[in-house]
Coordinates of C-alpha atoms in Angstrom, one line a residue:
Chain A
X1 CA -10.1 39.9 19.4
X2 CA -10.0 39.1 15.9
X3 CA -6.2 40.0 15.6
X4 CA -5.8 37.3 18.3
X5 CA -8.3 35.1 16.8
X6 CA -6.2 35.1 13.1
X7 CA -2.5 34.8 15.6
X8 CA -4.2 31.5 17.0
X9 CA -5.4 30.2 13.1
X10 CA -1.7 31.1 11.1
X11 CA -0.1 29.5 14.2
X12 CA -2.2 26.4 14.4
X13 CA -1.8 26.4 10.5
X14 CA 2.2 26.4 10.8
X15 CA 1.7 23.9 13.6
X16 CA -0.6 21.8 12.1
X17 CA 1.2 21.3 8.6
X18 CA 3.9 19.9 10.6
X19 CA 1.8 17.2 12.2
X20 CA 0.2 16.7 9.1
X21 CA 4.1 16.1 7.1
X22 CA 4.9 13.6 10.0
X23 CA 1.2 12.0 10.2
X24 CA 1.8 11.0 6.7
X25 CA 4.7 8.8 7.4
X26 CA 2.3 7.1 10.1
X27 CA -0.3 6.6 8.0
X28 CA 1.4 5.5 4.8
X29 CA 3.4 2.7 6.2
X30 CA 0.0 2.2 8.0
X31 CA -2.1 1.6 4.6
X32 CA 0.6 -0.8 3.5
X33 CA 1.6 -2.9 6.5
X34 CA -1.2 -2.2 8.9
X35 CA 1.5 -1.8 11.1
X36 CA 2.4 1.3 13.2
X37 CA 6.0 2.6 13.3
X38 CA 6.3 3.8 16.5
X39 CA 9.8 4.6 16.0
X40 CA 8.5 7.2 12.9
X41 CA 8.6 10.3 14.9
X42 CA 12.4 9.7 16.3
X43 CA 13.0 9.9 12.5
X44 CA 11.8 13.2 12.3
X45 CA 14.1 14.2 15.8
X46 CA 17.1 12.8 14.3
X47 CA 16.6 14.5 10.6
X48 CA 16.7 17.3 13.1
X49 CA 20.3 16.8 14.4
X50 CA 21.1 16.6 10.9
X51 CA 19.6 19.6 9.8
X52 CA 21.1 21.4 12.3
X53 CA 24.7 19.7 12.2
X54 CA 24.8 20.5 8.5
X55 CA 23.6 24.3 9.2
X56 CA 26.7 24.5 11.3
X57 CA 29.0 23.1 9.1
X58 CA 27.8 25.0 6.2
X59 CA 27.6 28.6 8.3
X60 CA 24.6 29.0 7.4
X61 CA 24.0 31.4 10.6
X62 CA 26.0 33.9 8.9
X63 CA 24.6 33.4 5.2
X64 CA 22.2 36.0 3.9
X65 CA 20.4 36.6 0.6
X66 CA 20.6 34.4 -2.1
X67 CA 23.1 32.2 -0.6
X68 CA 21.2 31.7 2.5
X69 CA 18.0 30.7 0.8
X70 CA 19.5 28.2 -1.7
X71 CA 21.8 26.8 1.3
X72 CA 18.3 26.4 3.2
X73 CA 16.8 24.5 0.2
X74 CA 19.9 22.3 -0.3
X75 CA 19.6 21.6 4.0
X76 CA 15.7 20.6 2.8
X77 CA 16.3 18.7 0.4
X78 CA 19.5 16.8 2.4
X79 CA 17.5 16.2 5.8
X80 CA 14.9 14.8 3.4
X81 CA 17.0 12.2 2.2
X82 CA 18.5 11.4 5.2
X83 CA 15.2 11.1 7.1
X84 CA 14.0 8.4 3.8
X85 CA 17.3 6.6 4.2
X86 CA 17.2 6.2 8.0
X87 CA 13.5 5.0 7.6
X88 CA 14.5 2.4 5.1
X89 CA 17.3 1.1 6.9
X90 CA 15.2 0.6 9.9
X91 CA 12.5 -1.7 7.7
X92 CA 15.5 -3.4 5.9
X93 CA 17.0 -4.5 9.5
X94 CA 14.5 -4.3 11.9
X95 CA 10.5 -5.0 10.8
X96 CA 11.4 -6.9 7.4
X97 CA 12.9 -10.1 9.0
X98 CA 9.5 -9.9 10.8
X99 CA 7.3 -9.4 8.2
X100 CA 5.4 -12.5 8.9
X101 CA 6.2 -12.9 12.5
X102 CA 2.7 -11.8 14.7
X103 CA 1.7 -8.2 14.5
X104 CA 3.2 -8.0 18.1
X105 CA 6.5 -8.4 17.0
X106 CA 7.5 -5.8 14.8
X107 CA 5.0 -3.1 16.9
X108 CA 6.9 -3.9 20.2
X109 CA 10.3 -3.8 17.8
X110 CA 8.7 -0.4 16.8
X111 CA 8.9 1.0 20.6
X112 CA 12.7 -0.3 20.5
X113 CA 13.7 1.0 17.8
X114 CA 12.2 4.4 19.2
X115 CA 14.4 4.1 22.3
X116 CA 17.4 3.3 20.7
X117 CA 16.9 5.9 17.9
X118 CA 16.3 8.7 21.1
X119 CA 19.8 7.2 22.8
X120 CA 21.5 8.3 19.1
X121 CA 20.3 11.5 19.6
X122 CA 21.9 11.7 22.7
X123 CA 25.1 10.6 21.4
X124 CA 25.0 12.9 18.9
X125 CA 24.1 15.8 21.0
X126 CA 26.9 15.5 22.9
X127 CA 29.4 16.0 19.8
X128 CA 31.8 18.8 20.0
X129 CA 29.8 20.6 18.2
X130 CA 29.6 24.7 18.3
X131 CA 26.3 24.0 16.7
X132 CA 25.3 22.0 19.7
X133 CA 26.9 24.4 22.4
X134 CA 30.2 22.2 22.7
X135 CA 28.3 19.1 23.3
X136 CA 28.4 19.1 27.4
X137 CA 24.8 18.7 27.9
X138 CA 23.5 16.0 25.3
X139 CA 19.9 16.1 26.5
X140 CA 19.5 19.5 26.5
X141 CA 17.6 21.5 23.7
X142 CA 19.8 22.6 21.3
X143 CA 19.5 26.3 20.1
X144 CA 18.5 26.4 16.1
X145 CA 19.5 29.9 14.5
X146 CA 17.1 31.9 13.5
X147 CA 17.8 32.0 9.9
X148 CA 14.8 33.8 8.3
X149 CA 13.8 37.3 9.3
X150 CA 11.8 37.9 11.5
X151 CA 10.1 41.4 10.8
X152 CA 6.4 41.4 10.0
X153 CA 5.3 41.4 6.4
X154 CA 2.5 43.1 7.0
X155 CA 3.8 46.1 8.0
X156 CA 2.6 48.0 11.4
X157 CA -0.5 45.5 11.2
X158 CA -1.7 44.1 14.7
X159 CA -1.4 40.5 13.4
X160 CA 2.5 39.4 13.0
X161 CA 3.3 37.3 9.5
X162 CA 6.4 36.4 9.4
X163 CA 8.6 34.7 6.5
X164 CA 8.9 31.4 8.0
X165 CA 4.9 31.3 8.3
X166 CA 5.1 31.5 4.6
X167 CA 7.6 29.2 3.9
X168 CA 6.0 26.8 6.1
X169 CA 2.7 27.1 4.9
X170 CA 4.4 26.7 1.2
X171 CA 6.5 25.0 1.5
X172 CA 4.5 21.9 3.4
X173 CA 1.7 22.6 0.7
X174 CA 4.5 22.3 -2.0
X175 CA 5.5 18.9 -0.7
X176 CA 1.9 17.3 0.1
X177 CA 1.2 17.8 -3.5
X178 CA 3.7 16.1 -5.0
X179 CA 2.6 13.3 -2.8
X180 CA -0.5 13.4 -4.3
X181 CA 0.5 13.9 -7.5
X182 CA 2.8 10.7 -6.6
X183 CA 0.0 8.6 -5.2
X184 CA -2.4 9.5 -8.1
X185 CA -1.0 10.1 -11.2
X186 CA 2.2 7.6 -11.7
X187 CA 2.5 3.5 -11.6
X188 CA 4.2 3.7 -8.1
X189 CA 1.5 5.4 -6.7
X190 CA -0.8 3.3 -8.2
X191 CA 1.1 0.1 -7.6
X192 CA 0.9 1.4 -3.4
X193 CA -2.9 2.1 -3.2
X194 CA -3.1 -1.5 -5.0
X195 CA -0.9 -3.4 -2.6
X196 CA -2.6 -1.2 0.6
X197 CA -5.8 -2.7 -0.3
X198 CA -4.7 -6.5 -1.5
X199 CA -1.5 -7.1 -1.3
X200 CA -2.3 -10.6 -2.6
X201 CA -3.6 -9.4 -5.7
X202 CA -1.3 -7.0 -6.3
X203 CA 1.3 -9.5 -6.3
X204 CA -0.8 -11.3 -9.0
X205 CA -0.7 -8.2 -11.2
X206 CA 3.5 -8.3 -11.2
X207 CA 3.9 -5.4 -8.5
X208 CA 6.8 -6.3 -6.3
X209 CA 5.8 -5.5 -3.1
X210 CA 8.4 -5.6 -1.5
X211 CA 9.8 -2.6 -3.4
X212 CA 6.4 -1.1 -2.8
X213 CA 7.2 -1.3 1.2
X214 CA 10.7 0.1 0.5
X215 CA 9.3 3.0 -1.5
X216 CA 6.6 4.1 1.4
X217 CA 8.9 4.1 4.4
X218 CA 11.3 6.2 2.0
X219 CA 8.6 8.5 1.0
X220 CA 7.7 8.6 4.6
X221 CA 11.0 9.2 6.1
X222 CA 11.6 11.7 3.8
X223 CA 8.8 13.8 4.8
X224 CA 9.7 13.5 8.3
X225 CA 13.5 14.8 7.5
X226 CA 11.3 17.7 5.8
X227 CA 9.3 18.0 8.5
X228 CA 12.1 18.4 11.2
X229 CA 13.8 21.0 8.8
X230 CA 10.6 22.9 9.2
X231 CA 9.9 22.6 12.6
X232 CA 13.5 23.4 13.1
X233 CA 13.0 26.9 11.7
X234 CA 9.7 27.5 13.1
X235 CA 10.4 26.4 16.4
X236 CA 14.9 27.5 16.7
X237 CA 15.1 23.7 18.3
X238 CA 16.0 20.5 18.3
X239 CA 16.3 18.1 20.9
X240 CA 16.3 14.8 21.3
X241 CA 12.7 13.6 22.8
X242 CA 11.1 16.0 20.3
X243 CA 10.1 13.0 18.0
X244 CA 8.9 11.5 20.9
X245 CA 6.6 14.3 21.7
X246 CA 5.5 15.2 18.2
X247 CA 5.2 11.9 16.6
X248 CA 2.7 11.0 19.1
X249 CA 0.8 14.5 18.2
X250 CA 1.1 13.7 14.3
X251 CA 0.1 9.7 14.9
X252 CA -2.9 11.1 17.6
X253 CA -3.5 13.2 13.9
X254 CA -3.2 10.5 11.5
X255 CA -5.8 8.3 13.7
X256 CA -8.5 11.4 14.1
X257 CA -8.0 11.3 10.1
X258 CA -8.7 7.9 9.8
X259 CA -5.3 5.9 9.6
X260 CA -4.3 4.8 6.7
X261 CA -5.7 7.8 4.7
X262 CA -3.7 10.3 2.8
X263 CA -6.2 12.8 3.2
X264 CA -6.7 12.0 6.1
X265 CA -3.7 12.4 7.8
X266 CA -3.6 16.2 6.3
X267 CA -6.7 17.1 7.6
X268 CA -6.2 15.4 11.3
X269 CA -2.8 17.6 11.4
X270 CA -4.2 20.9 10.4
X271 CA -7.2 19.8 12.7
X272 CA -4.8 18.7 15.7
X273 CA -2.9 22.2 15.0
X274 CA -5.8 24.8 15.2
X275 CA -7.3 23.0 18.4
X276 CA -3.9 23.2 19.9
X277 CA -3.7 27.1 19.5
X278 CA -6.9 27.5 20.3
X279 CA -7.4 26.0 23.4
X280 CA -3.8 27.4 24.2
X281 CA -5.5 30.6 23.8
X282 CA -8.5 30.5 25.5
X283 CA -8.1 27.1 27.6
X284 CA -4.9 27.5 28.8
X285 CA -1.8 26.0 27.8
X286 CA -1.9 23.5 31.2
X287 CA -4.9 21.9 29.5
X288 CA -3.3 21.0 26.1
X289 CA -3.0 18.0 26.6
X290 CA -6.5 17.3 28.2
X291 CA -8.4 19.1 25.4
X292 CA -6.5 17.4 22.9
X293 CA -7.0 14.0 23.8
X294 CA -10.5 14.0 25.3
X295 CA -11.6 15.8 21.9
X296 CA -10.0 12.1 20.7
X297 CA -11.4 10.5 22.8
X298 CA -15.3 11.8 21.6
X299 CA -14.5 11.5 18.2
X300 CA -13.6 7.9 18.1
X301 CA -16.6 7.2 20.1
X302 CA -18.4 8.2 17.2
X303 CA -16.4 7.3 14.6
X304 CA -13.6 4.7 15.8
X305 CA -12.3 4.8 12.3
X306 CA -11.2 8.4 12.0
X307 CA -12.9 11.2 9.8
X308 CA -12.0 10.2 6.5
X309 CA -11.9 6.5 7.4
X310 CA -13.8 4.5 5.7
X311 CA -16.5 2.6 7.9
X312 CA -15.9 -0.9 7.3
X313 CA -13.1 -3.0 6.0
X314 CA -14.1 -3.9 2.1
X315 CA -12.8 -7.6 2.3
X316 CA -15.1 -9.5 -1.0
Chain B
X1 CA 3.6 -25.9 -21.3
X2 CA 2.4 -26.3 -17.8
X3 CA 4.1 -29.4 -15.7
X4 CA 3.4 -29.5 -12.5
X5 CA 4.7 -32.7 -10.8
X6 CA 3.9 -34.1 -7.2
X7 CA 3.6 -31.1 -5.6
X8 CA 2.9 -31.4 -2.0
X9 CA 1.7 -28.2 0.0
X10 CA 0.5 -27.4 3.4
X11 CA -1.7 -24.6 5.6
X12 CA 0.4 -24.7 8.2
X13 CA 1.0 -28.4 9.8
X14 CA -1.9 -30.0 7.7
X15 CA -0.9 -31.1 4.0
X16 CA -3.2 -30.2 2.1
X17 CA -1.9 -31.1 -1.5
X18 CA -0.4 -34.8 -1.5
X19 CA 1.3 -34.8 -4.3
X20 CA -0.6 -33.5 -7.2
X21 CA 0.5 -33.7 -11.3
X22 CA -1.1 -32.5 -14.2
X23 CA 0.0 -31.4 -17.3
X24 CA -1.6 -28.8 -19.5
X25 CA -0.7 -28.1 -23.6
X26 CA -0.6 -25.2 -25.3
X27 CA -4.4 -24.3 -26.5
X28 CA -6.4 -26.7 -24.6
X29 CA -9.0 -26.0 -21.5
X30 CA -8.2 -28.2 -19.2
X31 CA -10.3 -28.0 -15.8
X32 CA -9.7 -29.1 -12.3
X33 CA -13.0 -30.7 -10.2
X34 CA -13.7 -31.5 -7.0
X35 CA -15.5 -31.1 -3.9
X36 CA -14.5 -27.6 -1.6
X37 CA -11.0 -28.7 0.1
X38 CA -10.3 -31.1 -2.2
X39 CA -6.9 -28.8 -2.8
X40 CA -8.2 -27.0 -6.5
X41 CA -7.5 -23.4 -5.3
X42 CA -4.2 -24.7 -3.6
X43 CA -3.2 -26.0 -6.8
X44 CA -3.3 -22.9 -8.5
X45 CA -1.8 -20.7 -6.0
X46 CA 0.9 -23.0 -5.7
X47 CA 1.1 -22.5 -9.4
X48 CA 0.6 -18.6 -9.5
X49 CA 3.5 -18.6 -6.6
X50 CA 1.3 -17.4 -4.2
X51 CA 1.8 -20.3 -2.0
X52 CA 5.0 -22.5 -2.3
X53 CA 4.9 -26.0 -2.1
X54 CA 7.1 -28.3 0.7
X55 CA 8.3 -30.8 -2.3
X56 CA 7.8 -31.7 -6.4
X57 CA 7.9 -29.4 -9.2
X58 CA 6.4 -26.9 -11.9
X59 CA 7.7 -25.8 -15.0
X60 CA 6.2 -23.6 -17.5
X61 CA 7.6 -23.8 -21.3
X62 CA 10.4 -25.9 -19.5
X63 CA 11.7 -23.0 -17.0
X64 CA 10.8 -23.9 -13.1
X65 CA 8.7 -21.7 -11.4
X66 CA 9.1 -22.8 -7.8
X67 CA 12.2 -20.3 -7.3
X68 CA 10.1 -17.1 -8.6
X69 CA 8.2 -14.7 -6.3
X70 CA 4.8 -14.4 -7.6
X71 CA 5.5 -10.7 -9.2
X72 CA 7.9 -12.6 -11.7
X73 CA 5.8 -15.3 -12.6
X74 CA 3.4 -12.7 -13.8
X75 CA 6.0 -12.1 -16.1
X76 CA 6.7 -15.3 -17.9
X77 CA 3.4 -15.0 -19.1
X78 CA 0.5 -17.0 -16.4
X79 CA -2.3 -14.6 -14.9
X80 CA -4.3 -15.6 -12.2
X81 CA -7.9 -14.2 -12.1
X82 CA -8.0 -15.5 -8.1
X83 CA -11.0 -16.8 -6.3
X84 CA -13.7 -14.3 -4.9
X85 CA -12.4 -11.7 -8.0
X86 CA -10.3 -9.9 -5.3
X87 CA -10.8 -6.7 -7.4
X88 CA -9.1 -3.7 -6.1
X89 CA -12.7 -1.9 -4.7
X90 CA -10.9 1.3 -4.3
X91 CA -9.4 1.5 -7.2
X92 CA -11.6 2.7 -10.4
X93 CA -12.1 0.3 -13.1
X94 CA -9.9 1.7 -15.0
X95 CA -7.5 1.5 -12.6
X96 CA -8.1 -2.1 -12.2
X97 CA -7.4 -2.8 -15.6
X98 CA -4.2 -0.7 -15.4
X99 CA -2.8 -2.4 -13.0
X100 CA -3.4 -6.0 -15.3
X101 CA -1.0 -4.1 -17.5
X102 CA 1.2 -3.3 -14.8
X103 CA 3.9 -5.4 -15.9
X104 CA 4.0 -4.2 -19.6
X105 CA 5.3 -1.1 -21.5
X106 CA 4.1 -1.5 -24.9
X107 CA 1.9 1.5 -24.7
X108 CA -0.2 1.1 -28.3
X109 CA -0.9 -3.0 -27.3
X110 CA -2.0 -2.2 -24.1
X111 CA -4.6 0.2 -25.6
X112 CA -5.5 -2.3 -28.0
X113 CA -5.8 -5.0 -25.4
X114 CA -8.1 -2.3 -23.6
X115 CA -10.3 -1.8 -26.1
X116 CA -10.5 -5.5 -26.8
X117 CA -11.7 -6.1 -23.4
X118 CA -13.9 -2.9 -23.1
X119 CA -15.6 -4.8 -26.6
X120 CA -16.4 -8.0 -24.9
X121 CA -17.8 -7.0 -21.9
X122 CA -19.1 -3.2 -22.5
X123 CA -20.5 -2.3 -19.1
X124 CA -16.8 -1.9 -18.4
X125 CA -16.9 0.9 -20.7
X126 CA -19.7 1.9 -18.8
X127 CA -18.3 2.0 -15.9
X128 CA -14.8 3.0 -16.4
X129 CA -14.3 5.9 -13.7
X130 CA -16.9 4.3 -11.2
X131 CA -15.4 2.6 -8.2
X132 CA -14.4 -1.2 -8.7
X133 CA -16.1 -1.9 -5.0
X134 CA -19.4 -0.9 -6.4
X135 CA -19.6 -2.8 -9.0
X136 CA -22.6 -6.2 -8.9
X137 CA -20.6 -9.5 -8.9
X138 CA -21.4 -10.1 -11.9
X139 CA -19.4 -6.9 -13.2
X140 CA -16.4 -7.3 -10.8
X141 CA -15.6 -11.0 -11.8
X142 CA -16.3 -9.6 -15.6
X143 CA -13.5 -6.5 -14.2
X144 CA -11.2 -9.6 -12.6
X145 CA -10.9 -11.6 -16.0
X146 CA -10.4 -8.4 -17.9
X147 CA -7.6 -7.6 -15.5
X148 CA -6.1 -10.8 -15.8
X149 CA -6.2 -10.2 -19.7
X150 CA -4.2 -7.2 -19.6
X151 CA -1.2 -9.3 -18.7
X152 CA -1.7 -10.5 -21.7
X153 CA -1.0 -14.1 -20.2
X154 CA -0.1 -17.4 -22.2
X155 CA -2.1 -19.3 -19.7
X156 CA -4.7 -18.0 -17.6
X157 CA -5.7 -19.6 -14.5
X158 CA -9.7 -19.1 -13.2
X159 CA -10.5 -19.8 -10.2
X160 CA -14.2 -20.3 -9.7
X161 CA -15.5 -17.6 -12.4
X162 CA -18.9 -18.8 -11.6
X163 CA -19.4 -18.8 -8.1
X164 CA -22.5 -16.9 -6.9
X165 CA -23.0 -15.3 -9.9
X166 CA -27.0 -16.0 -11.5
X167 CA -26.8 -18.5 -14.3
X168 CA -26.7 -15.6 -17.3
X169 CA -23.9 -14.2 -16.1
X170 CA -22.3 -17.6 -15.6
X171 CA -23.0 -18.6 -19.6
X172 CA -22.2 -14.8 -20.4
X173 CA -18.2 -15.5 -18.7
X174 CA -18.2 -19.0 -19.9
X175 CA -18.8 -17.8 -23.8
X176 CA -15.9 -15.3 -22.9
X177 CA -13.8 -17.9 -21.7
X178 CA -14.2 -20.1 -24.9
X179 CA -13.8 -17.0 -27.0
X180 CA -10.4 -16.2 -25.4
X181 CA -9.3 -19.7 -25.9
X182 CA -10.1 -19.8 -29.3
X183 CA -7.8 -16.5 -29.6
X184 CA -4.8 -18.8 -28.3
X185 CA -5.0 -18.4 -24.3
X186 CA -4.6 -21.4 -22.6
X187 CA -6.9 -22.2 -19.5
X188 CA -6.3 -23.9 -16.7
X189 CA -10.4 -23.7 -14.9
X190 CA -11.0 -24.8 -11.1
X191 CA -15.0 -25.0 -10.6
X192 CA -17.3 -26.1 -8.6
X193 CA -19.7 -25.9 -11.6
X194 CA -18.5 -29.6 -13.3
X195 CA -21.0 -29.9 -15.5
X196 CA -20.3 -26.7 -17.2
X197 CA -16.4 -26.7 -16.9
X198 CA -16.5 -30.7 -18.4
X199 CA -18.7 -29.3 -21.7
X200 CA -16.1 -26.8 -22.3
X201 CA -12.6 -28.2 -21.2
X202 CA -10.3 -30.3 -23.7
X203 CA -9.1 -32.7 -20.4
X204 CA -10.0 -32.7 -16.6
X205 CA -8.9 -33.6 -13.6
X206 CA -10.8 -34.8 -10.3
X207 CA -9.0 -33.9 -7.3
X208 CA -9.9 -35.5 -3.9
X209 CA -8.6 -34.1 -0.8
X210 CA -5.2 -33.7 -2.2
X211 CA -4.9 -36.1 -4.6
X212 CA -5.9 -36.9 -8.4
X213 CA -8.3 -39.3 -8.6
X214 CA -9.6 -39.5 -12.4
X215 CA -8.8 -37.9 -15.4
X216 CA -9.8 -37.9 -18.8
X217 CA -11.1 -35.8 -21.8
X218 CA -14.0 -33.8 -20.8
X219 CA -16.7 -36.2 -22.4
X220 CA -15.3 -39.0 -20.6
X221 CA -15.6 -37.5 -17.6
X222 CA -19.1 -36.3 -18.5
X223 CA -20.1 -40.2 -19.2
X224 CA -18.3 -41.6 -15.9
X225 CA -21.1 -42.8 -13.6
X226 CA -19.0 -42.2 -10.5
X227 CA -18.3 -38.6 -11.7
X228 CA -21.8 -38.4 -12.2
X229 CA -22.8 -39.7 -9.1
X230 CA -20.4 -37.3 -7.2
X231 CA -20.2 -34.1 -8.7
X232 CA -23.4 -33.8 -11.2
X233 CA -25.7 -34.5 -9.1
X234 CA -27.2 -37.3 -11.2
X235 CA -26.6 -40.4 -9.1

């Protein structure tokens, strides 16, 4: 029983650290624009075609050792940037010009953009690929190798660690640091808590915010393109609705946090993550859905502005 | 140093500036007057960049503003200390006063400039890791003009220091605002508080829904019966 009950918790840990790495994006751009990116999560699904393109055209199925881990890290760091890029591209063409249209605008753009991100998954999926399994069936889920080992660290023990928990875990702690750090500590950071709580003023103080925008939906896409790489060795997938599916988990996450919130957003993924394996467990995995969303459903009853949100708008 | 020429502006379809000019010199106080809508706060954003006006003009030390985005006017050397103090309540004061030096780089001035302001108005000091948002209005529209400072500005444009604020604290922030003008900052004061912003100002203007209606050196102003009448409260 306790064996299962420490299997549900490192599972809904690895989960949830991915929910929380994508929740981020959400609530970031949130803070900033009070606008949602609806289109964040297809991000993440296509960092994962291009995780898993470059894993094939590196070999990186048959790497091992030290090779194989500083491949993987150079694939991190890669998907990363390809994730911030794609994000920024998306506000330079598509929510920019509408910047000052009605908040309607760029949110129904958002759900475009979404689509027509999902459609060049499918076109990519259906590359030649050996990596995608010729490319014949673009929409199905394509195999991710299993690059890590899989035995058990801890030995013979009932409960089953495996590296890619670690890394995970690590890895996705590693990475929300330095956001922190980021946020805190330097004049960017500071310059984006400034223009998420008056942009007007911030203005006034000599922060271009417009560079502030471009910095958060970089800083968001990248940890989405981190995120798929993770998922992507957690899970051995990719396909192309699975930003559709997770983004909505990780922006369910970011509102139970209280959107808008850093913290937040950590805390609703973990949260989202451990109720997921949990009531997988002893629920049933039918209900996942069901539990998740009617514990949603409660919570903003009682607190519509999310657990770390704060209660009331502070407009002097 | 400041020109601003016939600048017309408008909320949307209804012009709310019709054609406003004033000029302001290096080292005066000069204030702007006038009932709520008469266009005051308009006339600084406009200035500040905030807002951009349909037609007319504004140079400061002869380069034209009206092509800058607000973050570069900042720059040439005009803070805005903006109506309602529209401190960061999140931030800490420190933080606030950080972000006046946003702009700069000159690491040993900006402490200086820090101290300077932590002298004149101490509960700063005080309060220096506490929350900007918790701050009494008093404090927070002390935090908004130390912020402004920061910058560091040539000309410093208040809008409304007083408002709400019990009458100490009002003669507390108008002794700062003479003692910063007699260290070379240039002021350019929107208040609803005429009688006060006449004893201190070199020159003022009157502005009436949009337009300028009377001007003059402060103690003209202060002896025109239909100023008086108007906006002292004496008629």
């Amino acid at each position: 029983m306790l064996d299962t009950l420490a299997q549900q918790l490192l599972l809904g840990l690895t989960n949830g650290m991915v929910f929380a790495l994508i929740a981020l994006g959400y609530t970031m751009v949130y803070g900033i624009l009070e606008f949602i990116n609806f289109a964040h999560g297809d991000v993440f699904m296509l960092s994962g075609f291009f995780a898993l393109t470059l894993v094939g055209a590196l070999g990186l199925q048959d790497a091992q050792g030290f090779a194989l881990f500083a491949q993987l890290a150079l694939v991190l760091v890669l998907a990363s940037g390809f994730g911030a890029l794609v994000n920024l591209l998306i506000d330079r063409l598509v929510y920019k010009p509408l910047r000052k249209a009605p908040k309607l605008a760029p949110l129904v753009s958002a759900i475009g953009v979404s689509f027509v991100l999902q459609n060049i998954g499918l076109i990519w999926g259906a590359l030649p690929l050996d990596v995608f399994g010729g490319g014949g069936q673009p929409a199905a889920p394509k195999s991710f190798p299993a690059l890590l080992p899989t035995d058990n660290l801890l030995g013979d023990a009932a409960l089953t660690l495996q590296l890619k928990d670690v890394l995970v875990i690590g890895a996705s702690l590693a990475v929300m640091t330095a956001l922190f750090l980021l946020v805190t500590r330097t004049k960017l950071g500071m310059a984006m808590r400034a223009t998420a709580q008056d942009p007007q003023a911030a203005r006034l103080m000599g922060v271009d915010v417009d560079r502030v925008v471009a910095a958060t939906f970089l800083v968001g896409g990248g940890l989405a393109g981190f995120a798929a790489v993770v998922y992507a060795l957690y899970i051995n997938t990719v396909y192309y609705q699975m930003g559709y599916q997770n983004g909505l988990y990780a922006f369910t996450a970011a509102v139970v946090g209280g959107i808008g919130n850093i913290p937040g957003a950590v805390l609703g993924g973990l949260l989202l993550g451990l109720v997921r394996a949990f009531s997988d467990q002893f629920i049933g995995a039918q209900w996942q859905p069901a539990v998740l969303f009617g514990i949603l459903i409660v919570l903003l009853v009682f607190r519509p502005s999310g657990l770390l949100g704060s209660t009331a708008r502070e407009k002097v | 140093m400041l020109v601003v020429e016939s600048i017309r502006a408008a909320h949307g379809a209804i012009e709310v500036l019709h054609g406003i000019s004033l000029r302001v010199q290096a080292g005066e106080i000069v204030t702007l007057i006038g009932a709520n809508g008469a266009g005051k706060t308009t006339t600084l954003t406009c200035i500040s960049g905030l807002h951009k006006p349909k037609a007319g003009r504004i140079a400061f030390e002869g380069k034209d503003l009206l092509p800058l985005p607000a973050h570069q006017i900042v720059t040439c050397g005009i803070a805005h200390c903006p109506e309602g103090r529209r401190v960061f309540p999140r931030l800490s004061v420190a933080e606030n006063l950080a972000l006046g030096a946003y702009t700069r780089s000159d690491k040993d001035e900006i402490r200086r400039d820090l101290d300077k302001i932590y002298g004149l108005f101490p509960v700063l000091l005080e309060r220096r890791s506490q929350l900007a948002g918790t701050l009494s209005g008093g404090e927070q529209q002390m935090l908004a003009v130390g912020r402004a400072m920061m910058i560091r500005p040539r000309l410093l444009l208040l809008d409304e220091p007083s408002l709400g604020l019990a009458p100490l604290i009002v003669q507390r922030i108008f002794d700062v605002i003479l003692e910063l003008n007699r260290q070379g900052t240039t002021i350019l004061l929107v208040e609803q508080n005429a009688r006060m912003a006449l004893k201190i100002a070199s020159r003022a203007y009157v502005l009436e829904t949009g337009s300028v209606i009377a001007e003059g050196t402060g103690a003209e102003l202060l002896a025109d019966p239909k100023v008086q009448a108007a906006y002292l409260g004496d008629g």
